[in-house]
Amino acid sequence: MKNILVTGGSSGIGLAIADLLTKEGGYQVISLSRSQAKIERALQEKPGLKGKVDFIKGDVSQPTDCKGIFDVINEKYGKLHGLVNNAGMLTAGGIQDIGFELWKENLDINLNAPYLLTQTLLPLLINAKGASVVNISSIASRVPGRSIAYSVSKAGVDMLTEFLAGELGPYKIRVNAVNPGLVETHLHLDSKVVPSQEVYQQMLQKSEPKYPIGRIGKPDDIAEMVHFLLSDKASWITGSIIKVDGGTTVFNEILPKKLS
Ligand SMILES: NC(=O)c1ccc[n+]([C@@H]2O[C@H](COP(=O)([O-])OP(=O)(O)OC[C@H]3O[C@@H](n4cnc5c(N)ncnc54)[C@H](OP(=O)(O)O)[C@@H]3O)[C@@H](O)[C@H]2O)c1
């Protein structure tokens, strides 16, 4: 049995990862997030995960919580075969919109937390003698998106990934990042980037034509890649930053839309 910690495993992409790994078998998923309300929402969306996923509570951006998470996993499992740094937040706007406190909060959750958690859990990852760390970044790390704080934090996650892959390879720890395009989750509504479900659906519809594959992403699209990167099938892949984005970053509006 491989023990995998998925941060933000109570919603969206993290929940899909928890669900897929549990269905595949051979994985004990530990899901880490802050609010009980989202854990309950997750169990309503995926009732089959009750009693199978170990839902624990904590804030990834807080050093004391990270130490507490180390203690819990160390005591219960003794080693960690996989860490998916997935928890994230998004505040829309540029330098004229985002005040310093919100800037810091985005950087704390999206970038400082993967650093802190990986550092804190390193002894448990080393104990696994062949662990995999997957950082959920974004295509916004490559192309400025809706938020300066988000794009900058995700660009940092990509470099963190490359640096750690070089540093931790000798411990047989692989480190990779996934850059999703737009995926339908609770992120934009929970982070109040959009005011309502109606506006969110309009945003998805407006974005769809920019996806050559013809649709917005589903959380399962990302979960499949994460599952592969956690598995031994990816044993020679490290330091890679992999787009899973329906082709939106290669979208070219001057090309004809469809072959007749
Ligand atoms: N959806 C997209 O279009 C998209 C695109 C590219 C990349 N991504 C990335 O994918 C990742 C997952 O996003 P999602 O779309 O699945 O969002 P989501 O549905 O809003 O889920 C976010 C999860 O993170 C948890 N979380 C947030 N802050 C936390 C903290 N400080 N400590 C612990 N847990 C925390 C949330 O639970 P609590 O609030 O209860 O803690 C929730 O479980 C993020 O890193 C995001 O940047 C998303």
Coordinates of C-alpha atoms and ligand atoms in Angstrom, one line a residue:
M1 CA 0.0 0.0 0.0
K2 CA 1.4 3.4 -1.0
N3 CA 0.6 6.4 1.3
I4 CA -0.2 9.5 -0.6
L5 CA -0.9 13.0 0.9
V6 CA -3.1 15.1 -1.3
T7 CA -3.4 18.7 -0.1
G8 CA -6.8 20.3 -1.0
G9 CA -8.2 16.8 -1.4
S10 CA -11.7 17.9 -0.3
S11 CA -12.5 19.7 -3.6
G12 CA -12.1 19.9 -7.3
I13 CA -8.9 18.4 -8.7
G14 CA -7.6 17.2 -5.3
L15 CA -10.9 15.3 -4.7
A16 CA -10.7 13.7 -8.2
I17 CA -7.1 12.6 -7.4
A18 CA -8.2 11.1 -4.1
D19 CA -11.1 9.4 -5.8
L20 CA -9.1 7.9 -8.7
L21 CA -6.3 6.6 -6.5
T22 CA -8.8 5.0 -4.2
K23 CA -10.6 3.3 -7.1
E24 CA -7.3 2.1 -8.6
G25 CA -6.4 0.4 -5.3
G26 CA -3.0 0.0 -3.7
Y27 CA -3.1 3.6 -2.3
Q28 CA -4.0 5.0 1.1
V29 CA -5.0 8.6 0.4
I30 CA -4.6 11.2 3.2
S31 CA -6.5 14.4 2.3
L32 CA -5.5 17.6 3.9
S33 CA -7.7 20.8 3.9
R34 CA -9.0 23.3 6.4
S35 CA -12.8 23.3 6.5
Q36 CA -15.1 20.6 7.7
A37 CA -17.8 22.1 5.4
K38 CA -15.7 21.2 2.3
I39 CA -15.0 17.7 3.6
E40 CA -18.7 17.2 4.0
R41 CA -19.4 18.6 0.5
A42 CA -16.7 16.2 -0.8
L43 CA -18.4 13.2 0.8
Q44 CA -21.7 14.2 -0.7
E45 CA -20.1 14.4 -4.2
K46 CA -18.2 11.1 -3.7
P47 CA -19.9 9.1 -1.0
G48 CA -17.7 6.0 -1.8
L49 CA -14.7 7.8 -0.2
K50 CA -16.2 7.6 3.3
G51 CA -14.0 5.5 5.5
K52 CA -11.5 5.0 2.7
V53 CA -9.8 8.4 2.4
D54 CA -8.2 9.7 5.6
F55 CA -9.5 13.3 5.7
I56 CA -7.4 15.4 8.1
K57 CA -7.6 19.1 8.8
G58 CA -4.8 21.7 8.6
D59 CA -3.6 24.8 6.9
V60 CA -0.7 24.1 4.5
S61 CA 0.5 27.7 4.8
Q62 CA 1.1 27.4 8.6
P63 CA 4.4 26.0 9.9
T64 CA 2.8 24.6 13.1
D65 CA 0.1 22.8 11.1
C66 CA 2.8 21.3 8.8
K67 CA 4.7 20.0 11.8
G68 CA 1.4 18.6 13.1
I69 CA 0.8 16.9 9.8
F70 CA 4.2 15.4 10.0
D71 CA 3.5 14.0 13.4
V72 CA 0.1 12.5 12.3
I73 CA 1.6 10.8 9.2
N74 CA 4.7 9.7 11.0
E75 CA 2.7 8.1 13.8
K76 CA 0.1 6.4 11.6
Y77 CA 2.1 5.5 8.5
G78 CA 5.8 6.1 9.2
K79 CA 6.5 6.9 5.5
L80 CA 5.1 8.8 2.6
H81 CA 5.3 7.5 -1.0
G82 CA 3.6 10.5 -2.6
L83 CA 2.9 14.1 -1.9
V84 CA 0.6 16.1 -4.1
N85 CA 0.9 19.8 -3.4
N86 CA -2.5 20.7 -4.8
A87 CA -4.2 23.2 -2.4
G88 CA -4.4 26.6 -4.0
M89 CA -6.2 29.9 -4.1
L90 CA -6.8 32.6 -6.7
T91 CA -7.4 36.3 -6.4
A92 CA -8.1 38.1 -9.6
G93 CA -6.4 41.3 -10.6
G94 CA -3.2 43.1 -11.3
I95 CA -0.9 45.2 -9.2
Q96 CA -3.5 48.0 -9.1
D97 CA -6.1 45.6 -7.6
I98 CA -4.3 43.2 -5.3
G99 CA -3.2 44.7 -2.0
F100 CA -0.1 43.4 -0.3
E101 CA -1.9 41.2 2.3
L102 CA -3.8 39.3 -0.5
W103 CA -0.6 39.1 -2.5
K104 CA 1.1 37.4 0.5
E105 CA -1.8 35.1 1.1
N106 CA -1.7 33.9 -2.5
L107 CA 2.1 33.4 -2.3
D108 CA 1.8 31.7 1.1
I109 CA -0.8 29.1 0.0
N110 CA 0.3 28.5 -3.6
L111 CA 4.1 28.7 -3.3
N112 CA 5.4 28.8 0.2
A113 CA 3.2 25.9 1.3
P114 CA 4.6 23.4 -1.2
Y115 CA 8.1 24.5 -0.1
L116 CA 7.3 24.2 3.6
L117 CA 5.3 20.9 3.4
T118 CA 7.9 19.2 1.2
Q119 CA 10.7 20.4 3.6
T120 CA 8.7 19.2 6.7
L121 CA 7.8 15.9 5.3
L122 CA 11.1 15.1 3.7
P123 CA 12.2 12.5 6.2
L124 CA 8.9 10.6 5.5
L125 CA 9.5 10.8 1.7
I126 CA 13.1 9.6 2.1
N127 CA 11.8 6.7 4.3
A128 CA 9.7 5.5 1.3
K129 CA 12.8 4.8 -0.7
G130 CA 11.3 5.9 -4.0
A131 CA 8.8 8.7 -3.5
S132 CA 7.0 11.0 -5.9
V133 CA 6.1 14.7 -5.4
V134 CA 3.6 16.2 -7.8
N135 CA 3.0 20.0 -7.7
I136 CA -0.2 21.3 -9.2
S137 CA 0.9 24.5 -11.0
S138 CA -1.1 26.1 -13.8
I139 CA -0.6 27.3 -17.4
A140 CA -0.9 30.7 -15.8
S141 CA 2.8 30.2 -14.8
R142 CA 3.7 30.6 -18.5
V143 CA 1.3 33.1 -19.7
P144 CA 0.0 35.9 -17.5
G145 CA -3.6 35.0 -16.5
R146 CA -6.3 36.6 -14.5
S147 CA -4.1 37.3 -11.4
I148 CA -0.7 38.7 -10.9
A149 CA -0.3 36.9 -7.6
Y150 CA -1.5 33.6 -8.9
S151 CA 0.7 33.7 -12.1
V152 CA 3.8 34.7 -10.1
S153 CA 3.2 32.0 -7.4
K154 CA 2.7 29.3 -10.1
A155 CA 5.9 30.4 -11.9
G156 CA 7.6 29.9 -8.6
V157 CA 6.1 26.4 -8.3
D158 CA 7.5 25.4 -11.7
M159 CA 11.1 26.5 -10.7
L160 CA 10.6 24.9 -7.2
T161 CA 9.8 21.7 -9.0
E162 CA 12.9 21.8 -11.2
F163 CA 15.2 22.7 -8.3
L164 CA 13.8 20.0 -6.0
A165 CA 14.1 17.4 -8.7
G166 CA 17.8 18.0 -9.0
E167 CA 18.3 18.2 -5.3
L168 CA 16.2 15.2 -4.2
G169 CA 17.0 12.8 -7.1
P170 CA 19.8 11.1 -5.1
Y171 CA 17.2 10.2 -2.5
K172 CA 15.1 8.5 -5.2
I173 CA 12.5 11.2 -4.9
R174 CA 11.0 12.4 -8.2
V175 CA 9.5 15.8 -8.4
N176 CA 7.2 16.9 -11.3
A177 CA 4.6 19.6 -11.9
V178 CA 1.3 19.5 -13.8
N179 CA 0.1 22.7 -15.5
P180 CA -3.7 22.5 -16.0
G181 CA -5.7 24.8 -18.2
L182 CA -9.1 25.9 -17.1
V183 CA -10.8 23.0 -15.2
E184 CA -14.4 23.1 -13.8
T185 CA -14.0 23.0 -10.0
H186 CA -15.1 25.1 -7.0
L187 CA -12.0 27.3 -7.3
H188 CA -13.4 30.4 -9.0
L189 CA -16.6 30.5 -6.9
D190 CA -15.0 29.6 -3.6
S191 CA -12.2 32.2 -4.2
K192 CA -14.9 34.7 -5.2
V193 CA -13.3 35.3 -8.6
V194 CA -16.9 35.1 -10.0
P195 CA -19.9 36.2 -8.0
S196 CA -22.3 33.3 -9.0
Q197 CA -22.7 29.9 -10.6
E198 CA -24.4 31.7 -13.6
V199 CA -21.4 34.0 -14.2
Y200 CA -19.0 31.1 -13.8
Q201 CA -20.9 29.1 -16.4
Q202 CA -20.7 32.1 -18.8
M203 CA -17.0 32.3 -18.2
L204 CA -16.5 28.6 -19.0
Q205 CA -18.6 29.0 -22.2
K206 CA -16.6 32.0 -23.3
S207 CA -13.4 30.2 -22.8
E208 CA -14.3 27.0 -24.6
P209 CA -13.6 28.2 -28.1
K210 CA -10.0 28.8 -27.1
Y211 CA -9.6 25.0 -26.4
P212 CA -8.7 23.2 -29.6
I213 CA -10.0 19.9 -28.1
G214 CA -13.4 21.6 -27.8
R215 CA -14.0 21.5 -24.1
I216 CA -12.9 22.8 -20.7
G217 CA -11.0 20.4 -18.5
K218 CA -12.6 18.0 -15.9
P219 CA -10.8 17.3 -12.6
D220 CA -10.4 13.7 -13.8
D221 CA -8.2 14.9 -16.8
I222 CA -5.7 16.2 -14.2
A223 CA -6.1 13.2 -11.9
E224 CA -5.1 10.8 -14.6
M225 CA -1.8 12.6 -15.1
V226 CA -1.1 12.8 -11.4
H227 CA -1.8 9.1 -11.0
F228 CA 0.7 8.3 -13.8
L229 CA 3.4 10.6 -12.2
L230 CA 2.9 8.9 -8.8
S231 CA 3.2 5.4 -10.3
D232 CA 6.4 3.4 -11.1
K233 CA 5.5 3.8 -14.8
A234 CA 7.0 7.3 -14.4
S235 CA 10.1 6.1 -12.7
W236 CA 12.5 8.0 -15.1
I237 CA 10.4 11.2 -15.2
T238 CA 11.6 14.0 -12.8
G239 CA 11.9 17.7 -13.1
S240 CA 9.2 17.8 -15.8
I241 CA 6.5 20.4 -16.1
I242 CA 3.6 18.9 -18.0
K243 CA 0.8 20.8 -19.5
V244 CA -2.6 19.2 -19.4
D245 CA -4.6 21.9 -21.0
G246 CA -6.7 20.7 -24.0
G247 CA -4.3 22.6 -26.2
T248 CA -5.2 26.1 -25.1
T249 CA -1.6 27.3 -25.0
V250 CA -1.2 26.3 -28.6
F251 CA -4.5 27.8 -29.7
N252 CA -4.2 29.8 -32.9
E253 CA -7.1 31.9 -33.8
I254 CA -6.0 32.5 -37.4
L255 CA -6.4 28.9 -38.3
P256 CA -9.7 27.6 -39.8
K257 CA -12.0 26.4 -37.0
K258 CA -13.1 23.1 -38.4
L259 CA -12.3 20.9 -41.5
S260 CA -15.4 20.8 -43.6
Ligands
LIG1 N1 -9.6 25.0 -11.6 C1 -8.8 25.4 -12.5 O1 -9.2 25.9 -13.5 C2 -7.3 25.3 -12.2 C3 -6.4 25.5 -13.3 C4 -5.1 25.4 -13.1 C5 -4.6 25.1 -11.9 N2 -5.4 24.8 -10.9 C6 -4.8 24.5 -9.6 O2 -5.3 23.3 -9.1 C7 -5.3 23.2 -7.7 C8 -6.6 22.8 -7.1 O3 -7.6 23.7 -7.5 P1 -9.1 23.4 -7.7 O4 -9.5 24.1 -8.9 O5 -9.4 22.0 -7.5 O6 -9.7 24.3 -6.5 P2 -10.9 24.0 -5.4 O7 -12.0 23.2 -5.9 O8 -11.2 25.4 -4.9 O9 -10.1 23.2 -4.3 C9 -9.1 23.8 -3.5 C10 -8.8 22.9 -2.3 O10 -7.6 23.4 -1.6 C11 -8.0 23.5 -0.2 N3 -7.2 24.6 0.4 C12 -7.1 25.9 0.0 N4 -6.3 26.5 0.8 C13 -5.8 25.7 1.7 C14 -4.9 25.8 2.8 N5 -4.3 26.9 3.1 N6 -4.6 24.6 3.5 C15 -5.1 23.5 3.2 N7 -6.0 23.3 2.2 C16 -6.3 24.4 1.5 C17 -9.5 23.7 -0.2 O11 -10.1 23.3 1.1 P3 -10.3 24.4 2.3 O12 -10.6 25.7 1.8 O13 -11.3 23.8 3.2 O14 -8.9 24.4 3.0 C18 -9.9 22.8 -1.3 O15 -10.0 21.5 -0.8 C19 -4.9 24.6 -7.2 O16 -3.5 24.6 -6.9 C20 -5.1 25.5 -8.4 O17 -4.3 26.6 -8.5 C21 -6.8 24.9 -11.0

